[in-house]
Each structure stands twice: as structure tokens, then as C-alpha cells.
mmCIF file of C-alpha atoms in Angstrom:
data_model
loop_
_atom_site.group_PDB
_atom_site.id
_atom_site.type_symbol
_atom_site.label_atom_id
_atom_site.label_comp_id
_atom_site.label_asym_id
_atom_site.label_seq_id
_atom_site.Cartn_x
_atom_site.Cartn_y
_atom_site.Cartn_z
ATOM 1 C CA MET A 1 26.014 -71.117 103.453
ATOM 2 C CA ARG A 2 23.882 -71.150 100.328
ATOM 3 C CA PHE A 3 20.608 -72.909 99.728
ATOM 4 C CA THR A 4 21.056 -75.223 96.772
ATOM 5 C CA ALA A 5 18.187 -77.736 96.806
ATOM 6 C CA ARG A 6 15.858 -77.349 93.845
ATOM 7 C CA ASN A 7 12.676 -78.590 95.551
ATOM 8 C CA ALA A 8 10.887 -75.475 96.808
ATOM 9 C CA ARG A 9 9.165 -77.477 99.504
ATOM 10 C CA ASP A 10 12.458 -78.399 101.158
ATOM 11 C CA ALA A 11 14.729 -75.391 100.630
ATOM 12 C CA ALA A 12 15.219 -72.593 98.139
ATOM 13 C CA LEU A 13 17.400 -71.458 95.307
ATOM 14 C CA SER A 14 19.757 -68.561 95.862
ATOM 15 C CA LYS A 15 20.136 -67.578 92.220
ATOM 16 C CA ILE A 16 18.341 -67.862 88.900
ATOM 17 C CA ASN A 17 20.478 -69.677 86.358
ATOM 18 C CA ARG A 18 20.636 -67.964 83.001
ATOM 19 C CA SER A 19 20.123 -71.321 81.296
ATOM 20 C CA ASP A 20 16.655 -71.512 82.928
ATOM 21 C CA ILE A 21 15.490 -68.239 81.414
ATOM 22 C CA PHE A 22 17.499 -67.957 78.204
ATOM 23 C CA ASP A 23 15.355 -67.540 75.094
ATOM 24 C CA LYS A 24 12.108 -67.770 77.107
ATOM 25 C CA ASN A 25 8.989 -65.606 77.202
ATOM 26 C CA LEU A 26 10.152 -63.322 80.037
ATOM 27 C CA ASN A 27 7.667 -61.972 82.559
ATOM 28 C CA PHE A 28 8.312 -60.163 85.838
ATOM 29 C CA LEU A 29 6.035 -59.180 88.691
ATOM 30 C CA ILE A 30 7.416 -56.352 90.821
ATOM 31 C CA GLY A 31 5.785 -55.394 94.135
ATOM 32 C CA SER A 32 6.265 -52.627 96.678
ATOM 33 C CA GLY A 33 9.439 -54.245 98.022
ATOM 34 C CA ALA A 34 11.310 -52.781 95.041
ATOM 35 C CA SER A 35 10.431 -49.185 95.993
ATOM 36 C CA TYR A 36 11.037 -49.655 99.724
ATOM 37 C CA GLY A 37 13.484 -47.078 101.054
ATOM 38 C CA LEU A 38 12.238 -44.378 98.716
ATOM 39 C CA LEU A 39 8.470 -44.823 98.920
ATOM 40 C CA PRO A 40 6.333 -46.342 101.705
ATOM 41 C CA THR A 41 4.857 -49.846 101.639
ATOM 42 C CA LEU A 42 1.482 -50.932 102.997
ATOM 43 C CA ALA A 43 3.004 -52.148 106.268
ATOM 44 C CA VAL A 44 2.031 -50.586 109.613
ATOM 45 C CA ARG A 45 3.422 -51.206 113.095
ATOM 46 C CA LEU A 46 0.137 -51.942 114.848
ATOM 47 C CA LYS A 47 -0.053 -55.603 115.874
ATOM 48 C CA LYS A 48 -2.895 -57.982 115.129
ATOM 49 C CA LYS A 49 -4.854 -59.078 118.173
ATOM 50 C CA ASP A 50 -3.476 -62.241 119.827
ATOM 51 C CA ALA A 51 -0.615 -62.385 117.339
ATOM 52 C CA GLU A 52 2.978 -61.212 117.056
ATOM 53 C CA GLU A 53 2.396 -60.325 113.433
ATOM 54 C CA SER A 54 1.926 -56.688 112.481
ATOM 55 C CA HIS A 55 -0.913 -55.455 110.312
ATOM 56 C CA THR A 56 -0.642 -54.296 106.736
ATOM 57 C CA LEU A 57 -3.009 -51.716 105.329
ATOM 58 C CA GLU A 58 -4.937 -54.561 103.660
ATOM 59 C CA THR A 59 -5.513 -56.512 106.857
ATOM 60 C CA LEU A 60 -6.231 -53.402 108.937
ATOM 61 C CA ALA A 61 -8.769 -52.007 106.475
ATOM 62 C CA THR A 62 -10.441 -55.404 106.147
ATOM 63 C CA ARG A 63 -10.588 -55.816 109.947
ATOM 64 C CA PHE A 64 -12.429 -52.503 110.427
ATOM 65 C CA GLU A 65 -14.363 -52.358 107.172
ATOM 66 C CA SER A 66 -17.719 -52.357 108.968
ATOM 67 C CA SER A 67 -16.894 -49.141 110.870
ATOM 68 C CA GLN A 68 -17.345 -46.186 108.535
ATOM 69 C CA ALA A 69 -15.468 -43.813 110.850
ATOM 70 C CA LEU A 70 -12.430 -46.093 111.280
ATOM 71 C CA LYS A 71 -12.482 -47.058 107.614
ATOM 72 C CA THR A 72 -12.368 -43.374 106.669
ATOM 73 C CA LEU A 73 -9.407 -42.761 108.990
ATOM 74 C CA ILE A 74 -7.568 -45.812 107.617
ATOM 75 C CA PHE A 75 -8.039 -44.823 103.987
ATOM 76 C CA SER A 76 -7.189 -41.200 104.731
ATOM 77 C CA TRP A 77 -3.925 -42.449 106.233
ATOM 78 C CA TYR A 78 -3.444 -44.566 103.095
ATOM 79 C CA VAL A 79 -3.832 -41.521 100.840
ATOM 80 C CA LYS A 80 -1.588 -39.258 102.890
ATOM 81 C CA GLU A 81 1.145 -41.714 103.877
ATOM 82 C CA VAL A 82 1.305 -44.073 100.876
ATOM 83 C CA ILE A 83 -0.330 -42.642 97.755
ATOM 84 C CA LYS A 84 0.718 -39.012 98.157
ATOM 85 C CA PRO A 85 4.493 -39.736 98.346
ATOM 86 C CA ALA A 86 4.188 -41.674 95.071
ATOM 87 C CA SER A 87 2.413 -38.782 93.338
ATOM 88 C CA ASP A 88 4.796 -36.176 94.790
ATOM 89 C CA PHE A 89 8.004 -37.898 93.670
ATOM 90 C CA GLN A 90 10.001 -36.115 90.964
ATOM 91 C CA ILE A 91 13.138 -37.772 89.655
ATOM 92 C CA ASP A 92 14.538 -34.368 88.631
ATOM 93 C CA GLU A 93 14.905 -33.666 92.347
ATOM 94 C CA ALA A 94 16.940 -36.835 92.963
ATOM 95 C CA SER A 95 19.954 -34.760 94.021
ATOM 96 C CA SER A 96 18.127 -33.995 97.262
ATOM 97 C CA LEU A 97 17.661 -37.676 98.123
ATOM 98 C CA ASP A 98 19.766 -39.445 100.741
ATOM 99 C CA ALA A 99 22.025 -42.410 99.947
ATOM 100 C CA THR A 100 19.354 -45.023 100.715
ATOM 101 C CA GLN A 101 16.797 -43.340 98.475
ATOM 102 C CA LYS A 102 19.264 -42.942 95.612
ATOM 103 C CA GLU A 103 20.107 -46.621 95.924
ATOM 104 C CA VAL A 104 16.476 -47.480 95.139
ATOM 105 C CA LEU A 105 16.725 -45.613 91.832
ATOM 106 C CA ASP A 106 20.095 -47.245 91.099
ATOM 107 C CA ASN A 107 18.548 -50.656 91.726
ATOM 108 C CA TYR A 108 15.684 -49.934 89.336
ATOM 109 C CA GLU A 109 18.181 -48.920 86.663
ATOM 110 C CA ARG A 110 20.286 -52.015 87.206
ATOM 111 C CA PHE A 111 17.174 -54.204 87.033
ATOM 112 C CA LEU A 112 16.053 -52.624 83.759
ATOM 113 C CA LYS A 113 19.530 -52.980 82.229
ATOM 114 C CA THR A 114 19.619 -56.655 83.206
ATOM 115 C CA VAL A 115 16.214 -57.324 81.682
ATOM 116 C CA LEU A 116 17.246 -55.544 78.466
ATOM 117 C CA ALA A 117 20.449 -57.591 78.342
ATOM 118 C CA LEU A 118 18.399 -60.770 78.692
ATOM 119 C CA THR A 119 16.012 -59.743 75.932
ATOM 120 C CA ALA A 120 18.963 -58.947 73.648
ATOM 121 C CA LYS A 121 19.768 -62.660 73.616
ATOM 122 C CA LYS A 122 16.307 -63.458 72.237
ATOM 123 C CA GLY A 123 16.947 -62.189 68.722
ATOM 124 C CA GLU A 124 13.841 -60.801 67.079
ATOM 125 C CA GLN A 125 11.711 -61.553 70.157
ATOM 126 C CA ASN A 126 13.644 -59.024 72.220
ATOM 127 C CA ARG A 127 10.930 -57.949 74.605
ATOM 128 C CA ALA A 128 9.767 -58.664 78.135
ATOM 129 C CA ASN A 129 6.715 -57.924 80.249
ATOM 130 C CA VAL A 130 7.135 -56.118 83.569
ATOM 131 C CA PHE A 131 3.926 -56.426 85.557
ATOM 132 C CA THR A 132 3.790 -54.367 88.734
ATOM 133 C CA THR A 133 1.293 -53.742 91.501
ATOM 134 C CA ASN A 134 3.049 -50.461 92.335
ATOM 135 C CA TYR A 135 1.182 -47.313 91.364
ATOM 136 C CA ASP A 136 4.308 -45.168 91.523
ATOM 137 C CA GLY A 137 6.062 -44.164 88.321
ATOM 138 C CA LEU A 138 9.589 -45.261 89.206
ATOM 139 C CA ILE A 139 10.009 -47.641 86.265
ATOM 140 C CA ALA A 140 8.797 -44.981 83.835
ATOM 141 C CA HIS A 141 10.905 -42.231 85.439
ATOM 142 C CA VAL A 142 14.092 -44.322 85.504
ATOM 143 C CA SER A 143 13.516 -45.559 81.953
ATOM 144 C CA GLU A 144 13.208 -42.009 80.652
ATOM 145 C CA GLN A 145 16.355 -41.021 82.531
ATOM 146 C CA MET A 146 18.233 -43.929 80.949
ATOM 147 C CA LEU A 147 17.058 -42.919 77.478
ATOM 148 C CA ARG A 148 17.915 -39.240 77.987
ATOM 149 C CA GLN A 149 21.397 -40.107 79.217
ATOM 150 C CA GLY A 150 21.961 -42.505 76.324
ATOM 151 C CA HIS A 151 22.451 -45.474 78.643
ATOM 152 C CA ALA A 152 20.190 -47.684 76.569
ATOM 153 C CA ASP A 153 18.098 -47.793 73.399
ATOM 154 C CA PHE A 154 14.695 -49.374 73.958
ATOM 155 C CA VAL A 155 10.953 -48.732 74.030
ATOM 156 C CA LEU A 156 8.977 -48.623 77.260
ATOM 157 C CA ASN A 157 5.392 -49.439 76.334
ATOM 158 C CA ASP A 158 2.951 -48.427 79.102
ATOM 159 C CA GLY A 159 -0.112 -49.345 77.054
ATOM 160 C CA ALA A 160 -1.042 -45.757 76.192
ATOM 161 C CA PHE A 161 -1.443 -44.424 72.673
ATOM 162 C CA GLY A 162 -1.825 -40.865 71.383
ATOM 163 C CA PHE A 163 -0.041 -37.505 71.218
ATOM 164 C CA ARG A 164 -1.586 -34.562 73.079
ATOM 165 C CA LYS A 165 -3.771 -36.932 75.079
ATOM 166 C CA ARG A 166 -2.590 -40.493 75.598
ATOM 167 C CA THR A 167 -5.248 -43.167 76.185
ATOM 168 C CA MET A 168 -4.757 -46.598 77.741
ATOM 169 C CA TYR A 169 -5.798 -49.703 75.816
ATOM 170 C CA ALA A 170 -4.739 -53.209 76.844
ATOM 171 C CA ARG A 171 -4.355 -54.177 73.181
ATOM 172 C CA ASN A 172 -1.524 -51.656 72.851
ATOM 173 C CA PHE A 173 0.759 -54.066 74.683
ATOM 174 C CA ASN A 174 0.724 -56.170 71.514
ATOM 175 C CA ARG A 175 2.321 -53.384 69.449
ATOM 176 C CA PHE A 176 6.008 -53.617 68.628
ATOM 177 C CA TYR A 177 8.547 -51.377 66.944
ATOM 178 C CA ARG A 178 11.183 -51.943 64.275
ATOM 179 C CA ASP A 179 14.155 -49.935 63.036
ATOM 180 C CA GLN A 180 14.112 -49.742 59.248
ATOM 181 C CA GLY A 181 17.305 -49.290 57.256
ATOM 182 C CA VAL A 182 17.802 -46.856 54.394
ATOM 183 C CA PHE A 183 16.019 -48.046 51.198
ATOM 184 C CA ASP A 184 14.355 -50.787 53.319
ATOM 185 C CA ARG A 185 17.392 -53.023 52.857
ATOM 186 C CA HIS A 186 17.312 -54.262 56.421
ATOM 187 C CA SER A 187 15.297 -53.946 59.611
ATOM 188 C CA LYS A 188 15.474 -55.126 63.189
ATOM 189 C CA SER A 189 13.104 -55.134 66.118
ATOM 190 C CA VAL A 190 13.607 -52.538 68.847
ATOM 191 C CA PRO A 191 14.102 -53.888 72.392
ATOM 192 C CA GLN A 192 10.854 -53.363 74.267
ATOM 193 C CA LEU A 193 9.666 -53.536 77.866
ATOM 194 C CA ASN A 194 5.929 -53.631 78.450
ATOM 195 C CA LEU A 195 5.073 -51.826 81.707
ATOM 196 C CA ILE A 196 1.768 -53.236 82.961
ATOM 197 C CA GLN A 197 0.473 -51.670 86.189
ATOM 198 C CA LEU A 198 -1.984 -54.147 87.663
ATOM 199 C CA HIS A 199 -3.180 -51.990 90.559
ATOM 200 C CA GLY A 200 -3.390 -48.681 88.750
ATOM 201 C CA SER A 201 -1.168 -45.620 88.684
ATOM 202 C CA VAL A 202 -1.054 -42.141 90.158
ATOM 203 C CA TYR A 203 -0.656 -41.013 86.534
ATOM 204 C CA TRP A 204 -3.981 -42.450 85.350
ATOM 205 C CA TYR A 205 -7.153 -40.368 84.970
ATOM 206 C CA LYS A 206 -10.708 -41.252 84.104
ATOM 207 C CA GLU A 207 -11.566 -39.709 80.730
ATOM 208 C CA ASN A 208 -15.195 -39.105 79.689
ATOM 209 C CA GLY A 209 -16.315 -41.938 81.959
ATOM 210 C CA GLU A 210 -15.144 -44.526 79.418
ATOM 211 C CA ASN A 211 -11.373 -44.418 78.952
ATOM 212 C CA ILE A 212 -8.180 -44.096 80.982
ATOM 213 C CA GLU A 213 -5.924 -41.173 80.180
ATOM 214 C CA VAL A 214 -2.218 -41.551 81.001
ATOM 215 C CA SER A 215 -0.381 -38.330 81.813
ATOM 216 C CA TYR A 216 3.019 -37.961 83.448
ATOM 217 C CA ASP A 217 2.328 -34.312 84.228
ATOM 218 C CA LEU A 218 3.853 -34.385 87.715
ATOM 219 C CA ALA A 219 2.186 -31.190 88.882
ATOM 220 C CA ARG A 220 -1.192 -32.556 87.821
ATOM 221 C CA ALA A 221 -0.691 -35.804 89.747
ATOM 222 C CA LYS A 222 0.456 -33.944 92.833
ATOM 223 C CA THR A 223 -2.508 -31.558 92.735
ATOM 224 C CA ARG A 224 -5.053 -34.360 92.253
ATOM 225 C CA ILE A 225 -3.940 -36.188 95.424
ATOM 226 C CA SER A 226 -3.675 -32.986 97.455
ATOM 227 C CA GLU A 227 -7.344 -32.284 96.676
ATOM 228 C CA VAL A 228 -8.511 -35.432 98.487
ATOM 229 C CA PRO A 229 -9.919 -34.092 101.815
ATOM 230 C CA CYS A 230 -8.304 -36.574 104.190
ATOM 231 C CA VAL A 231 -9.760 -36.957 107.676
ATOM 232 C CA GLU A 232 -7.223 -37.266 110.471
ATOM 233 C CA ALA A 233 -7.153 -38.027 114.181
ATOM 234 C CA ALA A 234 -3.911 -37.744 116.154
ATOM 235 C CA SER A 235 -4.930 -40.604 118.430
ATOM 236 C CA PHE A 236 -5.425 -42.941 115.450
ATOM 237 C CA ASN A 237 -2.131 -41.989 113.781
ATOM 238 C CA ALA A 238 -0.257 -42.654 117.022
ATOM 239 C CA LEU A 239 -1.751 -46.152 117.358
ATOM 240 C CA VAL A 240 -1.026 -47.167 113.770
ATOM 241 C CA ASN A 241 2.656 -46.399 114.342
ATOM 242 C CA ASP A 242 2.881 -48.103 117.763
ATOM 243 C CA GLU A 243 3.992 -51.743 117.691
ATOM 244 C CA SER A 244 2.971 -52.168 121.353
ATOM 245 C CA LYS A 245 -0.725 -51.637 120.436
ATOM 246 C CA ASN A 246 -3.230 -53.925 118.728
ATOM 247 C CA ASP A 247 -6.791 -54.130 117.353
ATOM 248 C CA ASP A 248 -8.382 -53.589 120.778
ATOM 249 C CA ASP A 249 -6.712 -50.199 121.086
ATOM 250 C CA ILE A 250 -8.129 -49.125 117.724
ATOM 251 C CA SER A 251 -11.606 -50.421 118.631
ATOM 252 C CA SER A 252 -11.621 -48.425 121.874
ATOM 253 C CA LEU A 253 -11.044 -45.087 120.138
ATOM 254 C CA ASP A 254 -13.800 -42.529 120.568
ATOM 255 C CA ILE A 255 -14.145 -41.083 117.072
ATOM 256 C CA ASN A 256 -16.758 -38.618 115.910
ATOM 257 C CA ILE A 257 -16.391 -37.524 112.290
ATOM 258 C CA PRO A 258 -19.082 -35.290 110.740
ATOM 259 C CA VAL A 259 -21.051 -37.103 108.042
ATOM 260 C CA ASP A 260 -20.334 -34.422 105.455
ATOM 261 C CA LYS A 261 -16.571 -34.838 106.002
ATOM 262 C CA VAL A 262 -16.860 -38.582 105.466
ATOM 263 C CA GLU A 263 -18.887 -38.115 102.290
ATOM 264 C CA GLU A 264 -16.463 -35.513 100.906
ATOM 265 C CA PHE A 265 -13.511 -37.830 101.436
ATOM 266 C CA TRP A 266 -15.074 -40.866 99.748
ATOM 267 C CA LYS A 267 -16.338 -38.826 96.810
ATOM 268 C CA LYS A 268 -12.756 -37.803 95.970
ATOM 269 C CA TYR A 269 -11.096 -41.066 96.985
ATOM 270 C CA GLU A 270 -13.312 -43.152 94.733
ATOM 271 C CA GLN A 271 -12.119 -41.165 91.724
ATOM 272 C CA LEU A 272 -8.530 -42.325 92.255
ATOM 273 C CA PRO A 273 -7.300 -44.999 89.807
ATOM 274 C CA ILE A 274 -6.019 -47.162 92.658
ATOM 275 C CA VAL A 275 -7.112 -50.668 93.617
ATOM 276 C CA ASN A 276 -9.071 -50.686 96.856
ATOM 277 C CA PRO A 277 -6.914 -52.925 99.093
ATOM 278 C CA THR A 278 -9.831 -54.341 101.080
ATOM 279 C CA LYS A 279 -11.374 -55.972 98.014
ATOM 280 C CA TRP A 280 -8.519 -55.651 95.507
ATOM 281 C CA LYS A 281 -10.863 -53.929 93.098
ATOM 282 C CA PHE A 282 -11.265 -50.489 91.605
ATOM 283 C CA HIS A 283 -14.279 -48.411 92.602
ATOM 284 C CA GLU A 284 -14.781 -46.936 89.139
ATOM 285 C CA THR A 285 -16.142 -49.199 86.392
ATOM 286 C CA VAL A 286 -13.724 -47.891 83.766
ATOM 287 C CA PHE A 287 -10.723 -48.764 85.957
ATOM 288 C CA GLU A 288 -12.162 -52.097 87.046
ATOM 289 C CA GLU A 289 -12.784 -53.149 83.443
ATOM 290 C CA HIS A 290 -9.168 -52.379 82.573
ATOM 291 C CA TYR A 291 -8.019 -54.262 85.702
ATOM 292 C CA TYR A 292 -9.614 -57.468 84.491
ATOM 293 C CA GLN A 293 -8.338 -56.912 80.947
ATOM 294 C CA ILE A 294 -4.746 -56.789 82.150
ATOM 295 C CA LEU A 295 -5.312 -59.744 84.461
ATOM 296 C CA ARG A 296 -6.318 -61.653 81.346
ATOM 297 C CA LEU A 297 -3.145 -60.386 79.683
ATOM 298 C CA LEU A 298 -1.105 -61.761 82.586
ATOM 299 C CA SER A 299 -2.894 -65.099 82.259
ATOM 300 C CA TYR A 300 -2.304 -65.145 78.498
ATOM 301 C CA GLU A 301 1.431 -64.483 78.887
ATOM 302 C CA LEU A 302 1.875 -67.168 81.546
ATOM 303 C CA GLU A 303 0.085 -69.746 79.438
ATOM 304 C CA LYS A 304 2.401 -69.242 76.455
ATOM 305 C CA PRO A 305 4.876 -72.067 75.790
ATOM 306 C CA ASN A 306 8.278 -71.764 77.471
ATOM 307 C CA SER A 307 7.396 -68.865 79.746
ATOM 308 C CA VAL A 308 9.308 -67.631 82.795
ATOM 309 C CA PHE A 309 7.694 -65.674 85.614
ATOM 310 C CA ILE A 310 10.009 -63.952 88.124
ATOM 311 C CA VAL A 311 8.376 -62.378 91.183
ATOM 312 C CA PHE A 312 10.049 -59.886 93.521
ATOM 313 C CA GLY A 313 8.690 -57.795 96.396
ATOM 314 C CA PHE A 314 5.160 -59.222 96.161
ATOM 315 C CA SER A 315 3.386 -61.259 98.846
ATOM 316 C CA PHE A 316 0.454 -62.528 96.721
ATOM 317 C CA ALA A 317 -2.040 -60.861 99.079
ATOM 318 C CA ASP A 318 -4.141 -60.046 96.003
ATOM 319 C CA GLU A 319 -6.282 -63.178 95.688
ATOM 320 C CA HIS A 320 -7.214 -62.392 92.078
ATOM 321 C CA ILE A 321 -3.559 -62.516 91.072
ATOM 322 C CA LEU A 322 -2.797 -65.510 93.321
ATOM 323 C CA ASN A 323 -5.626 -67.615 91.879
ATOM 324 C CA LEU A 324 -4.806 -66.574 88.317
ATOM 325 C CA VAL A 325 -1.168 -67.574 88.755
ATOM 326 C CA LYS A 326 -2.143 -70.909 90.295
ATOM 327 C CA ARG A 327 -4.347 -71.674 87.301
ATOM 328 C CA SER A 328 -1.537 -70.696 84.925
ATOM 329 C CA LEU A 329 0.867 -73.063 86.668
ATOM 330 C CA SER A 330 -0.956 -75.908 84.939
ATOM 331 C CA ASN A 331 1.186 -74.878 81.948
ATOM 332 C CA PRO A 332 3.929 -77.542 82.112
ATOM 333 C CA THR A 333 6.436 -75.296 80.323
ATOM 334 C CA LEU A 334 5.965 -72.355 82.724
ATOM 335 C CA LYS A 335 8.765 -71.809 85.250
ATOM 336 C CA MET A 336 8.082 -69.501 88.179
ATOM 337 C CA PHE A 337 10.690 -68.028 90.529
ATOM 338 C CA VAL A 338 9.427 -66.293 93.686
ATOM 339 C CA CYS A 339 11.811 -64.191 95.789
ATOM 340 C CA CYS A 340 11.339 -64.440 99.554
ATOM 341 C CA PHE A 341 12.468 -61.441 101.585
ATOM 342 C CA ALA A 342 13.081 -63.518 104.727
ATOM 343 C CA ASP A 343 12.321 -66.961 106.133
ATOM 344 C CA LYS A 344 8.879 -65.856 107.382
ATOM 345 C CA GLU A 345 7.849 -64.874 103.857
ATOM 346 C CA LYS A 346 9.292 -68.113 102.508
ATOM 347 C CA ALA A 347 7.145 -70.160 104.915
ATOM 348 C CA SER A 348 4.030 -68.223 103.860
ATOM 349 C CA LEU A 349 4.728 -68.661 100.142
ATOM 350 C CA GLU A 350 5.485 -72.362 100.586
ATOM 351 C CA LYS A 351 1.931 -72.810 101.863
ATOM 352 C CA LYS A 352 0.436 -70.797 99.017
ATOM 353 C CA PHE A 353 2.236 -72.782 96.322
ATOM 354 C CA GLU A 354 2.393 -76.193 97.962
ATOM 355 C CA GLY A 355 2.239 -78.971 95.400
ATOM 356 C CA PHE A 356 3.365 -76.896 92.404
ATOM 357 C CA GLU A 357 6.563 -78.474 91.113
ATOM 358 C CA ASN A 358 7.275 -75.668 88.621
ATOM 359 C CA VAL A 359 7.608 -73.063 91.394
ATOM 360 C CA GLU A 360 11.029 -72.261 92.818
ATOM 361 C CA LEU A 361 11.419 -70.169 95.970
ATOM 362 C CA ILE A 362 14.535 -68.023 96.271
ATOM 363 C CA ARG A 363 16.370 -66.985 99.437
ATOM 364 C CA VAL A 364 19.811 -65.555 100.146
ATOM 365 C CA GLU A 365 21.871 -64.923 103.253
ATOM 366 C CA GLY A 366 20.230 -61.985 104.996
ATOM 367 C CA ASP A 367 17.278 -60.042 103.616
ATOM 368 C CA LEU A 368 16.471 -60.470 99.950
ATOM 369 C CA ASN A 369 15.996 -56.786 99.178
ATOM 370 C CA PHE A 370 16.167 -55.187 95.729
ATOM 371 C CA LYS A 371 19.936 -54.758 95.935
ATOM 372 C CA ALA A 372 20.435 -58.438 96.774
ATOM 373 C CA PHE A 373 18.029 -59.364 93.968
ATOM 374 C CA ASN A 374 20.126 -57.431 91.445
ATOM 375 C CA GLU A 375 23.517 -58.502 92.765
ATOM 376 C CA GLU A 376 22.885 -62.143 93.630
ATOM 377 C CA VAL A 377 19.634 -63.456 92.147
ATOM 378 C CA LEU A 378 19.118 -61.933 88.701
ATOM 379 C CA THR A 379 22.542 -60.922 87.524
ATOM 380 C CA LEU A 380 24.643 -61.261 84.418
ATOM 381 C CA ASP A 381 27.832 -60.472 86.337
ATOM 382 C CA PRO A 382 30.055 -62.959 88.153
ATOM 383 C CA PRO A 383 29.967 -62.615 91.972
ATOM 384 C CA SER A 384 32.127 -59.715 93.146
ATOM 385 C CA ALA A 385 34.630 -59.810 95.969
ATOM 386 C CA GLU A 386 32.288 -57.531 97.919
ATOM 387 C CA ALA A 387 29.296 -59.826 97.554
ATOM 388 C CA ARG A 388 27.953 -61.387 100.687
ATOM 389 C CA PRO A 389 29.346 -64.883 101.412
#
């Protein structure tokens, strides 16, 4: 049985109609749900006190923010279990991945091909913005693989400009490319995807205290994260991964971390170009300034006439983004589609966007993972015989 009602407060769509997004200003917001299966999310198994709901790294870190020892253990776990896998990933080693992990890469490629096909129908305005809160490089890695294999001809604009050293500037997202014919007799715009990483990237580096350098030197990224002196406690790690435990069990831990170890960790951690999930801000001024610049870019794009905003794998836990999007929804020509992984997520998002008539929630039979998104929600292909009923 499919959901067909168009009022998001009563039910949900199961597919985005091409007529609703054709020839529109296309914007996407991709969260950690897209990389799930290959890279970790911020979810943990530890339960919240007096609740059946499990913690996420955001809620856990916020709950114990006043305890420096616990906070250090939580963020050390974050670096080792979440950030490090993103910095260690190398697409050239994809042959060693299992079927589930390879499927994640296949889904990214299918998503990018679909977006490019949609932009091709826009004539000279053949570009789209892909905002993401993921700090992994999967979109960049898959895009380069597509270009190398000749699967597509397009430009991926990550906002960086330069040759030997590439520097990030938000204004670079307004640059576009054209193919010029011989003797200038004709020209056409090159399909372009703007990759805008709202929460930072493992491939960003602070340069001279003022700028952000972008470097996809994989060895460099891997080394930088490995140099963060994480503090670990076996008792803490066991609790975080135990769904039968809750906040009280964490609070009762007897933890004694030397002050110098704590200081060493935070000195390195605060150099990382990653949004701090307890406050959804960067520690470093240069990163924080860029964060607000690209939030303004998101606001600007959503306030353009005839804009579409498609959200997948994102819970809107970042209040800066949530409030910005709510303000942008005053644009009467903006249409927003939000994918809900399961009914629980749908109920949460209904509350967050209650009263906004230009928001459509999307659900399918079963979990709305990245594969279902590509095969059932945002697809240019007719339903296959193997598709879920």
C-alpha cells in the first residue's frame, strides 16, 4: 500500500513527481543516512534515561557537557569511531569492500547521475546545489571516478580555487563553466554540481589562520586524524555500545584522566574543521566564519523563485539549519520534500514542520534508505518488476 495524500500533516508522498521539480532551482541536502553502511553515523546504542529512545552523539555530548572527563571520552570516541573512518576511506581500495559497502558507492553514483539528468532538462541553467552535513568525501570521490571512467561530463564545484594550493571561498560557488566552439561560433554551459559541505570536511585545513585550504591528499587526511591523542576507557566504550544501559550507568563511571592528557586531546581536536555537535559550531574562527557564509548561501538559494529543496538522511538536529529552512519556507514558490527513514522519523519531522503547507514528507514501504530513495523516490526510471510493492 502506498501513501498518496499530499497533505504532509495527514500522510506522506511516496515519490517525487518530475513535474514538481522540472525546470526549477534544484537544491539537495544530504545527511549521514546516505553514507550509512560504509561509514558510521552519530547514533549510539546507549539509551536515554527514562526513555526507550537511544542517544546520538549530539544528545550524549550535550547531556554530559559539564563533565570534562566524560566530554573528553565522548569526543575521543567521536574522533576514533566516526571521523577517522571518513578520513581513512580510499575509493581506490573499493575492491576490498563487502557488498553492502559497495552498494553505498553505487547509490551515490546513481544519485549523481539522476541529478545530472534533471539538470540537463534545464537548458542553460544546468546546475544544482548539493548541500551536505557529511564531512566524508564520498561525493567528491564518486564524482571523480565517474569522470575518469567517462560515465559523465560535468563539473563538481567544491568552492575551492587554485592550482598547487586550493583555497575555499564561498563566492566560488557562483562561478560557472562553458564549452566554447572553434572560432567562437557556439558555446554551451557545462553541467555543474555545487558541493557545499555545511559541517566541514576531513579534507579541509586551516591556512595561515585566515583561509581554508582544500586538499584531497588522502595520506595527509589520514595522518592528521591519527595525530589526535584520543583518550579511551574500556568501561566507557562498553556502555556506549550497550542498549541495555542508560545515562545513569555513564554517570556512575569512576574516571580519572590526567589533566595533561585532556589538554593534549582538546588542543588537537579543536584544530579539526568539523562542526562541534554539542553546539553545531566550529571551534576555529576561520571555519566558523565560513560556516555562516555557506548558511547564508543556503538561505539565498532557498529564497530564489521556483526553488526545490530535497532532503535525505538528515534529521534537522542542527538548529541553525532548521531555523534557516523554516524562515526560507516563507518563500511561496519554494517546494520542500523531506524523506523520512521510518514512521518514527516522520512523526518527529511532522512536529518540526507543522503548519508549513509547502513541505511534503516522503515515506515508502519499509525503510527509506538511500537505495529506496534512488529506486522509488527520486528516479527517472519506471518502476521495475523487482521494486518493492
